[in-house]
PDB file of C-alpha atoms in Angstrom:
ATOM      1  CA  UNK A   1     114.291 249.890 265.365  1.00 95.00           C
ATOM      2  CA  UNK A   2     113.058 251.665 268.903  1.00 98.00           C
ATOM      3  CA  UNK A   3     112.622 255.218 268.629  1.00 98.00           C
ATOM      4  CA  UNK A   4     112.618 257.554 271.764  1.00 98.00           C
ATOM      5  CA  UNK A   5     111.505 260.368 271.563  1.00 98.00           C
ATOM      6  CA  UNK A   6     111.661 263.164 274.656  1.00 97.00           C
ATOM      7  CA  UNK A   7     108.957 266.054 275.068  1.00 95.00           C
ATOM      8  CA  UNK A   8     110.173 267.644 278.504  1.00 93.00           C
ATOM      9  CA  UNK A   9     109.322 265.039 281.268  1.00 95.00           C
ATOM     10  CA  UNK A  10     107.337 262.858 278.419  1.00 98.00           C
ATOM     11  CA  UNK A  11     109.031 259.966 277.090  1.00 98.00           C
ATOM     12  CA  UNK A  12     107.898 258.333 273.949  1.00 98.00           C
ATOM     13  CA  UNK A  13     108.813 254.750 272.890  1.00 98.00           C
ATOM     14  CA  UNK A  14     108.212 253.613 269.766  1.00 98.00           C
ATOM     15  CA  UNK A  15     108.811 249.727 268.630  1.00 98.00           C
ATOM     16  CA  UNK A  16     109.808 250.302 264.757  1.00 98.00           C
ATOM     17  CA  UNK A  17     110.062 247.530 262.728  1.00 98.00           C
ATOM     18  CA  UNK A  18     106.278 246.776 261.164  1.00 97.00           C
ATOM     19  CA  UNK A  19     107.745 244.701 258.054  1.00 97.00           C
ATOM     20  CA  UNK A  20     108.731 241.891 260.487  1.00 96.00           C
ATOM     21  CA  UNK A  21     105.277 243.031 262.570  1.00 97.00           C
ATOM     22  CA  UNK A  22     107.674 244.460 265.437  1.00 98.00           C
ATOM     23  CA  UNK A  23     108.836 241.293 266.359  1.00 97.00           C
ATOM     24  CA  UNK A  24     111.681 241.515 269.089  1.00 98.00           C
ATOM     25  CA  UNK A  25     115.501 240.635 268.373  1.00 98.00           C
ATOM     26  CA  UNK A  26     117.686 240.837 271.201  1.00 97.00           C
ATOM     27  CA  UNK A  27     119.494 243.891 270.134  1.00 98.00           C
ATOM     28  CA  UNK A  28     116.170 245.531 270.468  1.00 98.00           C
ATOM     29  CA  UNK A  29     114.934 244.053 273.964  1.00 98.00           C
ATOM     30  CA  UNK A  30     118.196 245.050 274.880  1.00 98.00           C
ATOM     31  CA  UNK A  31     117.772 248.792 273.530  1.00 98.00           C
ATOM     32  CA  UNK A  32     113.907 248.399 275.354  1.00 98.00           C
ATOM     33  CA  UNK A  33     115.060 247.487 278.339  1.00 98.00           C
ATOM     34  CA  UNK A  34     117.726 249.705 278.506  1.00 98.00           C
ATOM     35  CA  UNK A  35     115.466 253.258 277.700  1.00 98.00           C
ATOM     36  CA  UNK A  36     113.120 251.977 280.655  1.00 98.00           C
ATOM     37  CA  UNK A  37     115.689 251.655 283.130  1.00 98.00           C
ATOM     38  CA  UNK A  38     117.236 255.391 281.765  1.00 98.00           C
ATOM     39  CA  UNK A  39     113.690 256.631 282.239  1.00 98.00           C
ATOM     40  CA  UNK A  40     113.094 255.175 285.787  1.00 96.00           C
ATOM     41  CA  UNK A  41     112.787 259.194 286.686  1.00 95.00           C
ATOM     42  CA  UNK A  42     110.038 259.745 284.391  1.00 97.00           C
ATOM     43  CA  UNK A  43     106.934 261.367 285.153  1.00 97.00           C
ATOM     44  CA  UNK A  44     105.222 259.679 282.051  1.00 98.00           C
ATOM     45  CA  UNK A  45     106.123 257.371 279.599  1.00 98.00           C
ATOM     46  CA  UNK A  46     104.188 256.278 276.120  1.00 98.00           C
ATOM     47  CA  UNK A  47     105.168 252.835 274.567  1.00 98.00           C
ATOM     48  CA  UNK A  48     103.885 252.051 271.227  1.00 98.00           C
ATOM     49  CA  UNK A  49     104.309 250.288 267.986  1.00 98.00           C
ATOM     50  CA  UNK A  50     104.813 251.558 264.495  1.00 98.00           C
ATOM     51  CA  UNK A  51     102.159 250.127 261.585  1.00 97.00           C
ATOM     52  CA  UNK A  52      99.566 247.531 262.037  1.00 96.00           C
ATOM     53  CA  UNK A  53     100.793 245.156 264.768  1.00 98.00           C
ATOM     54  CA  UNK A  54     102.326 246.547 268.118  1.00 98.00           C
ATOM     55  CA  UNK A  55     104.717 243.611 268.507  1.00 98.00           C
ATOM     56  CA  UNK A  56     104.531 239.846 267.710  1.00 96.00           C
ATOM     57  CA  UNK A  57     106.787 238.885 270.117  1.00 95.00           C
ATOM     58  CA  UNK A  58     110.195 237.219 269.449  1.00 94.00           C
ATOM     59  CA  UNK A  59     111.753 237.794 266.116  1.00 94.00           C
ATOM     60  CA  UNK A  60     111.067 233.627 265.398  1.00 88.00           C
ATOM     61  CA  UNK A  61     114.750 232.978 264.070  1.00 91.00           C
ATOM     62  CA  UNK A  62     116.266 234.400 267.195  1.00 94.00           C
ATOM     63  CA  UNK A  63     113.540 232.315 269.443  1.00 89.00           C
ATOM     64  CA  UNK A  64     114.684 229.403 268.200  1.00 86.00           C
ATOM     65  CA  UNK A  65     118.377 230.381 268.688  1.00 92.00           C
ATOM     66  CA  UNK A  66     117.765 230.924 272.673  1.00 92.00           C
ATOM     67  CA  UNK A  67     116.171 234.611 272.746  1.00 94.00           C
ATOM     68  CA  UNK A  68     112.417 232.838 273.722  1.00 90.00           C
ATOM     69  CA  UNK A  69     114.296 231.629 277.446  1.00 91.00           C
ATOM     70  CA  UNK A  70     116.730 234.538 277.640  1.00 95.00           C
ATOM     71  CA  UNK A  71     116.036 236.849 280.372  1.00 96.00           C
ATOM     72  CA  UNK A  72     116.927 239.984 278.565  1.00 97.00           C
ATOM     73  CA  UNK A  73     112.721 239.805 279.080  1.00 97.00           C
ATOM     74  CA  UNK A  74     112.720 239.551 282.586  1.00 97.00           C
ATOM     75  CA  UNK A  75     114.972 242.617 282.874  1.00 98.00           C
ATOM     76  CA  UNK A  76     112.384 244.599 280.135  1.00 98.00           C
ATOM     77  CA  UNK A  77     109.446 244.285 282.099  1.00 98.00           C
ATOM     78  CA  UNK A  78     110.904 244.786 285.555  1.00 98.00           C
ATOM     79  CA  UNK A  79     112.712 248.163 283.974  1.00 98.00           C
ATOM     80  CA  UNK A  80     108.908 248.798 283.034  1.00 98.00           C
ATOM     81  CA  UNK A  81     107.781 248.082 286.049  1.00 98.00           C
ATOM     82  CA  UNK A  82     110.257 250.222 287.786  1.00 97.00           C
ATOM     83  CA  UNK A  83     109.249 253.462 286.430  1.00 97.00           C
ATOM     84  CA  UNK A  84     108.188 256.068 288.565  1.00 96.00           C
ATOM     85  CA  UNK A  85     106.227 257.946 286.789  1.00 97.00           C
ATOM     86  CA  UNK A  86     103.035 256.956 284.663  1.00 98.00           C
ATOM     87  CA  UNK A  87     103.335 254.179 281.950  1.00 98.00           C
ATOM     88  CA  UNK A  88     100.924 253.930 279.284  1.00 98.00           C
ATOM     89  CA  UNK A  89     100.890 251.270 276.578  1.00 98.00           C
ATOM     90  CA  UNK A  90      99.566 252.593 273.604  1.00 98.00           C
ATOM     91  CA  UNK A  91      98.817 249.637 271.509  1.00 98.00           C
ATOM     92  CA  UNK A  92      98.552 250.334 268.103  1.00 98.00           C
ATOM     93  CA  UNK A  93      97.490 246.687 267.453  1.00 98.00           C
ATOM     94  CA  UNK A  94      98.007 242.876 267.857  1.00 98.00           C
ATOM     95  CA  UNK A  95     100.058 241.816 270.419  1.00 98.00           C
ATOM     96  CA  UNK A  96     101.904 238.307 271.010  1.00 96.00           C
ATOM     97  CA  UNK A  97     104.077 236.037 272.721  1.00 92.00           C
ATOM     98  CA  UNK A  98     106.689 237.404 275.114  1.00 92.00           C
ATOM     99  CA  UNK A  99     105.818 241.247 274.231  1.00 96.00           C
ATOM    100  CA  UNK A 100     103.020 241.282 276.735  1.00 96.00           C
ATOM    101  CA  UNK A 101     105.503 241.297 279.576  1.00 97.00           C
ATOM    102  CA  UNK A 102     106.448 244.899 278.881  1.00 98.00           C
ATOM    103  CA  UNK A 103     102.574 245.574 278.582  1.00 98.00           C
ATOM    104  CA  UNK A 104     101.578 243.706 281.348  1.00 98.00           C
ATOM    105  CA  UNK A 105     104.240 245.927 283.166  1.00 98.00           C
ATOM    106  CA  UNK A 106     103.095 249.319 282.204  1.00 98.00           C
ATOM    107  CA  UNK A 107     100.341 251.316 284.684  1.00 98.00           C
ATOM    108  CA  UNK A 108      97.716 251.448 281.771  1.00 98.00           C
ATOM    109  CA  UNK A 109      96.637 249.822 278.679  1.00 98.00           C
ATOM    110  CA  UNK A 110      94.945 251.494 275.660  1.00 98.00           C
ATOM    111  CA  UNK A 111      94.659 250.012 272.146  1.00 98.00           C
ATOM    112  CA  UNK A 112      92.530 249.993 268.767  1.00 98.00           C
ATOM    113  CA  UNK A 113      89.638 247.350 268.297  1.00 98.00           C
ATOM    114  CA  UNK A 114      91.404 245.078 265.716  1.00 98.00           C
ATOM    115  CA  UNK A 115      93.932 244.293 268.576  1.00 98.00           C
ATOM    116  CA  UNK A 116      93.938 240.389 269.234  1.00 98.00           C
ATOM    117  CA  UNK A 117      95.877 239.288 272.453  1.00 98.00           C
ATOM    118  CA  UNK A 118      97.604 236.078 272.381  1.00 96.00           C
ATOM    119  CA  UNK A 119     100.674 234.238 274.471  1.00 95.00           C
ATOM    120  CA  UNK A 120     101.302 230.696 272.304  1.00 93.00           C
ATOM    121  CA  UNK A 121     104.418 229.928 275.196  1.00 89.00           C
ATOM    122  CA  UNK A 122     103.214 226.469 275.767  1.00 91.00           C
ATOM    123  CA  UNK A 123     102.205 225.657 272.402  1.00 89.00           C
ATOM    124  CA  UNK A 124     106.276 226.214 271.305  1.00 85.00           C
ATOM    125  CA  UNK A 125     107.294 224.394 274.235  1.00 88.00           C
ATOM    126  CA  UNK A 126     108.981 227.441 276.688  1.00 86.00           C
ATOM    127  CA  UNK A 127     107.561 228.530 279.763  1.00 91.00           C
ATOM    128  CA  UNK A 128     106.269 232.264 280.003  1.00 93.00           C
ATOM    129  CA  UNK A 129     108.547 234.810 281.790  1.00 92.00           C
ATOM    130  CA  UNK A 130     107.969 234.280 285.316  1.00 93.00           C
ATOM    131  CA  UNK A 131     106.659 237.369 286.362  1.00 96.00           C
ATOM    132  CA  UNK A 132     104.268 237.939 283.114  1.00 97.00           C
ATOM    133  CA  UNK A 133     101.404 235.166 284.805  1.00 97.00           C
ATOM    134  CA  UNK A 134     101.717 236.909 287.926  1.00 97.00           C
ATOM    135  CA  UNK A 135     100.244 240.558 286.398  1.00 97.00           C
ATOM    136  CA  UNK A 136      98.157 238.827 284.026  1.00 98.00           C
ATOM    137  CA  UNK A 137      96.410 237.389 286.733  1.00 98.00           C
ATOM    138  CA  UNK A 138      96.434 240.098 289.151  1.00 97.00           C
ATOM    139  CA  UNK A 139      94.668 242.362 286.054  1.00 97.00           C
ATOM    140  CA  UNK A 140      92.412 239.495 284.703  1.00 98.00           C
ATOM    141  CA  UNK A 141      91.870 236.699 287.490  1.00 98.00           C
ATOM    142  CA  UNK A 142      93.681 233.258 287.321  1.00 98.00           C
ATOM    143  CA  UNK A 143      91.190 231.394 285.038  1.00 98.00           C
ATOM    144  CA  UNK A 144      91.546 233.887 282.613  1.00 98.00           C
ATOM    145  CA  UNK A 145      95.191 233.660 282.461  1.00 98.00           C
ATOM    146  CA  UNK A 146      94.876 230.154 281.780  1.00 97.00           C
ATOM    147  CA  UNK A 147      92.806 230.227 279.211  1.00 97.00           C
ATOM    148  CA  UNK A 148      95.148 232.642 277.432  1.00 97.00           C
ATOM    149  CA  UNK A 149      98.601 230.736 278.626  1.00 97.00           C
ATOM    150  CA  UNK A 150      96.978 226.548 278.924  1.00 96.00           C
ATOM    151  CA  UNK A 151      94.090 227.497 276.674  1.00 96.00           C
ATOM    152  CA  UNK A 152      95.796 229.210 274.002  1.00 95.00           C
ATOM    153  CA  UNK A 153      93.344 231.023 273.256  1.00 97.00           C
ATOM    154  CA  UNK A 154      93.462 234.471 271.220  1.00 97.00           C
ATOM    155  CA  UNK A 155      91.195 236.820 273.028  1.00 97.00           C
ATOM    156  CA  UNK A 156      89.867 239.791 270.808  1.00 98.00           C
ATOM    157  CA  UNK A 157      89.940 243.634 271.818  1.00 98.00           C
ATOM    158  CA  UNK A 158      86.554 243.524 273.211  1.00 98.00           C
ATOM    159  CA  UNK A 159      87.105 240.480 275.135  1.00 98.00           C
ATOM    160  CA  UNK A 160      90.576 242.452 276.362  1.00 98.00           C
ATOM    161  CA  UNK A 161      88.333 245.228 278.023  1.00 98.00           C
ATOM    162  CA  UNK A 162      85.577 242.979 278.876  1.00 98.00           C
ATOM    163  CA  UNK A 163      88.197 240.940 280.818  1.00 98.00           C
ATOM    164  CA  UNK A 164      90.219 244.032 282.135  1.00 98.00           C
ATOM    165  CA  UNK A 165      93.734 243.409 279.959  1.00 98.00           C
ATOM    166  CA  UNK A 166      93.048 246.613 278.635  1.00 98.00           C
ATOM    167  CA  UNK A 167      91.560 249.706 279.896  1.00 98.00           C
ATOM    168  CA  UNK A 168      90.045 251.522 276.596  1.00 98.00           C
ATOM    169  CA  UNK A 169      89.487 250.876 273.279  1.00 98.00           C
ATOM    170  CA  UNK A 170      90.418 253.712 270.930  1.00 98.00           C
ATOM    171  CA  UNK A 171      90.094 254.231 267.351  1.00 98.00           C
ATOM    172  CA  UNK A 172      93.381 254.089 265.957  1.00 98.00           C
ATOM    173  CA  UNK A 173      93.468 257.943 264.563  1.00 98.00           C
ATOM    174  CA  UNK A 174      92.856 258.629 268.375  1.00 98.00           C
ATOM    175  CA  UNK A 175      95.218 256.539 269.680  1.00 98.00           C
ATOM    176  CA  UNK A 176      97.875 258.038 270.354  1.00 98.00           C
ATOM    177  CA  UNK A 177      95.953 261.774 271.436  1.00 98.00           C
ATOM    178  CA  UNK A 178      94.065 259.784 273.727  1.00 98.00           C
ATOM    179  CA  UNK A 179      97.475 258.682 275.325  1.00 98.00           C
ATOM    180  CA  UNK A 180      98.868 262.013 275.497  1.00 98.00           C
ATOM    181  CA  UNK A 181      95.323 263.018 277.240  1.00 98.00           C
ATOM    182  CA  UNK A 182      95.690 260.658 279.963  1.00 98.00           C
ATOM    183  CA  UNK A 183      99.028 261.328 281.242  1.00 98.00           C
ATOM    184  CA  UNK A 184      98.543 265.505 281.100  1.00 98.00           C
ATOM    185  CA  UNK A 185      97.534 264.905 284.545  1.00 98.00           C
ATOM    186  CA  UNK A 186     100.447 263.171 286.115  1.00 98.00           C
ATOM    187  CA  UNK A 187     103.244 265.302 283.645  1.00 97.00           C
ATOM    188  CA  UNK A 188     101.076 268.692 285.377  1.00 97.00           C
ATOM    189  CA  UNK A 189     100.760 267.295 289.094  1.00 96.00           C
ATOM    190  CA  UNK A 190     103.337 267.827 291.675  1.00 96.00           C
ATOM    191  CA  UNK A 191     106.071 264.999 290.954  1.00 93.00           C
ATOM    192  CA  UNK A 192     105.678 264.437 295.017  1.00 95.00           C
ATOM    193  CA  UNK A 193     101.899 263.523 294.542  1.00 96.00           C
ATOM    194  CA  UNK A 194     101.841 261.863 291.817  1.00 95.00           C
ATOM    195  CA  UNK A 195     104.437 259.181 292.175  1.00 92.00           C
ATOM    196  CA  UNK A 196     103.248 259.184 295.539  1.00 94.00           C
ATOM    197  CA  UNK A 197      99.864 257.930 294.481  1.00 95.00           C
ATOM    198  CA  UNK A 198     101.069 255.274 292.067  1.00 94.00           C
ATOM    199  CA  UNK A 199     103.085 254.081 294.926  1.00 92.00           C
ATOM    200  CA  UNK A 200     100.090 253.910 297.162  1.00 94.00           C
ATOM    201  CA  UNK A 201      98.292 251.477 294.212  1.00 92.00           C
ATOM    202  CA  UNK A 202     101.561 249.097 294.533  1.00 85.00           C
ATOM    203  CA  UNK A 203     100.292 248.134 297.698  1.00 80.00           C
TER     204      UNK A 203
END
């Protein structure tokens, strides 16, 4: 149900189960987290969703049963995080609950304009991942985050770009050529340079 996929020093991640609208067992986080950490090295990496939906967070039996507090999503988005190289989420469509950690966590955001962005933590009575606020807020200010986290509030792709969650909207045809089109740069560059810039952004 995650497909990877390697073109030379591009790696492509694919979330693959659009029945259940990608939503995340722990067998899958698991396989997530542990493609991100073997592609630390990377000079680019593509994460995206198959169908309709990019992920609706937490497969809803397996929240229940303890996956919605586990931190097999901690360890996803810090693997993310970790990646040398550029990380683009490509996102194919909605996207929920805990799976914005791993978005949050990548360098750039794309995604079509029937995306809707939503985080309904509170509402089920968990608290977000701990580092998921923190980005969120850094990308789209503090109030912002609340009114997505407190306010529960589902914000719509244009209100995603207006706010800075995502970077472009892209028609989905495009989506995924548009992807490949922004990391030519970094997979052509000097490896030197070009992880040397994104760490210069960490600061």
């Amino acid at each position: 149900m995650i497909d990877v996929t390697r073109d030379g020093d591009l790696w492509t991640i694919r979330i693959n189960r659009p029945d259940k609208a990608n939503s995340l067992t722990k067998e899958m986080l698991t396989t997530l987290a542990d493609t991100f950490e073997a592609a630390k090295d990377a000079r680019a990496v593509i994460l995206t969703g198959e169908g309709k939906v990019f992920s609706a967070g937490a497969d809803l039996e397996e929240a229940r049963a303890g996956l919605a507090v586990d931190t097999v999503w901690e360890r996803l988005s810090s693997a993310v995080a970790a990646v040398q190289g550029l990380t683009v989420a490509a996102l194919n469509g909605t996207l929920a609950g805990g799976a914005m950690g791993m978005a949050l966590a990548c360098d750039l955001r794309i995604a079509v304009p029937t995306a809707k962005f939503f985080y309904p933590v509170m509402k089920l009575g968990f608290m977000p991942q701990p580092s998921d606020p923190v980005r969120m807020a850094k990308l789209i200010g503090p109030s912002r985050t609340k009114l997505i986290l407190m306010g529960g509030q589902k914000i719509t792709a244009d209100e995603a770009f207006a706010f800075g969650l995502v970077d472009r909207l892209i028609a989905p045809e495009a989506l995924m050529d548009e992807a490949h089109a922004i990391v030519q740069d970094t997979l052509a560059a000097k490896p030197e340079i070009a992880m040397g810039i994104k760490e210069l952004c960490r600061r």
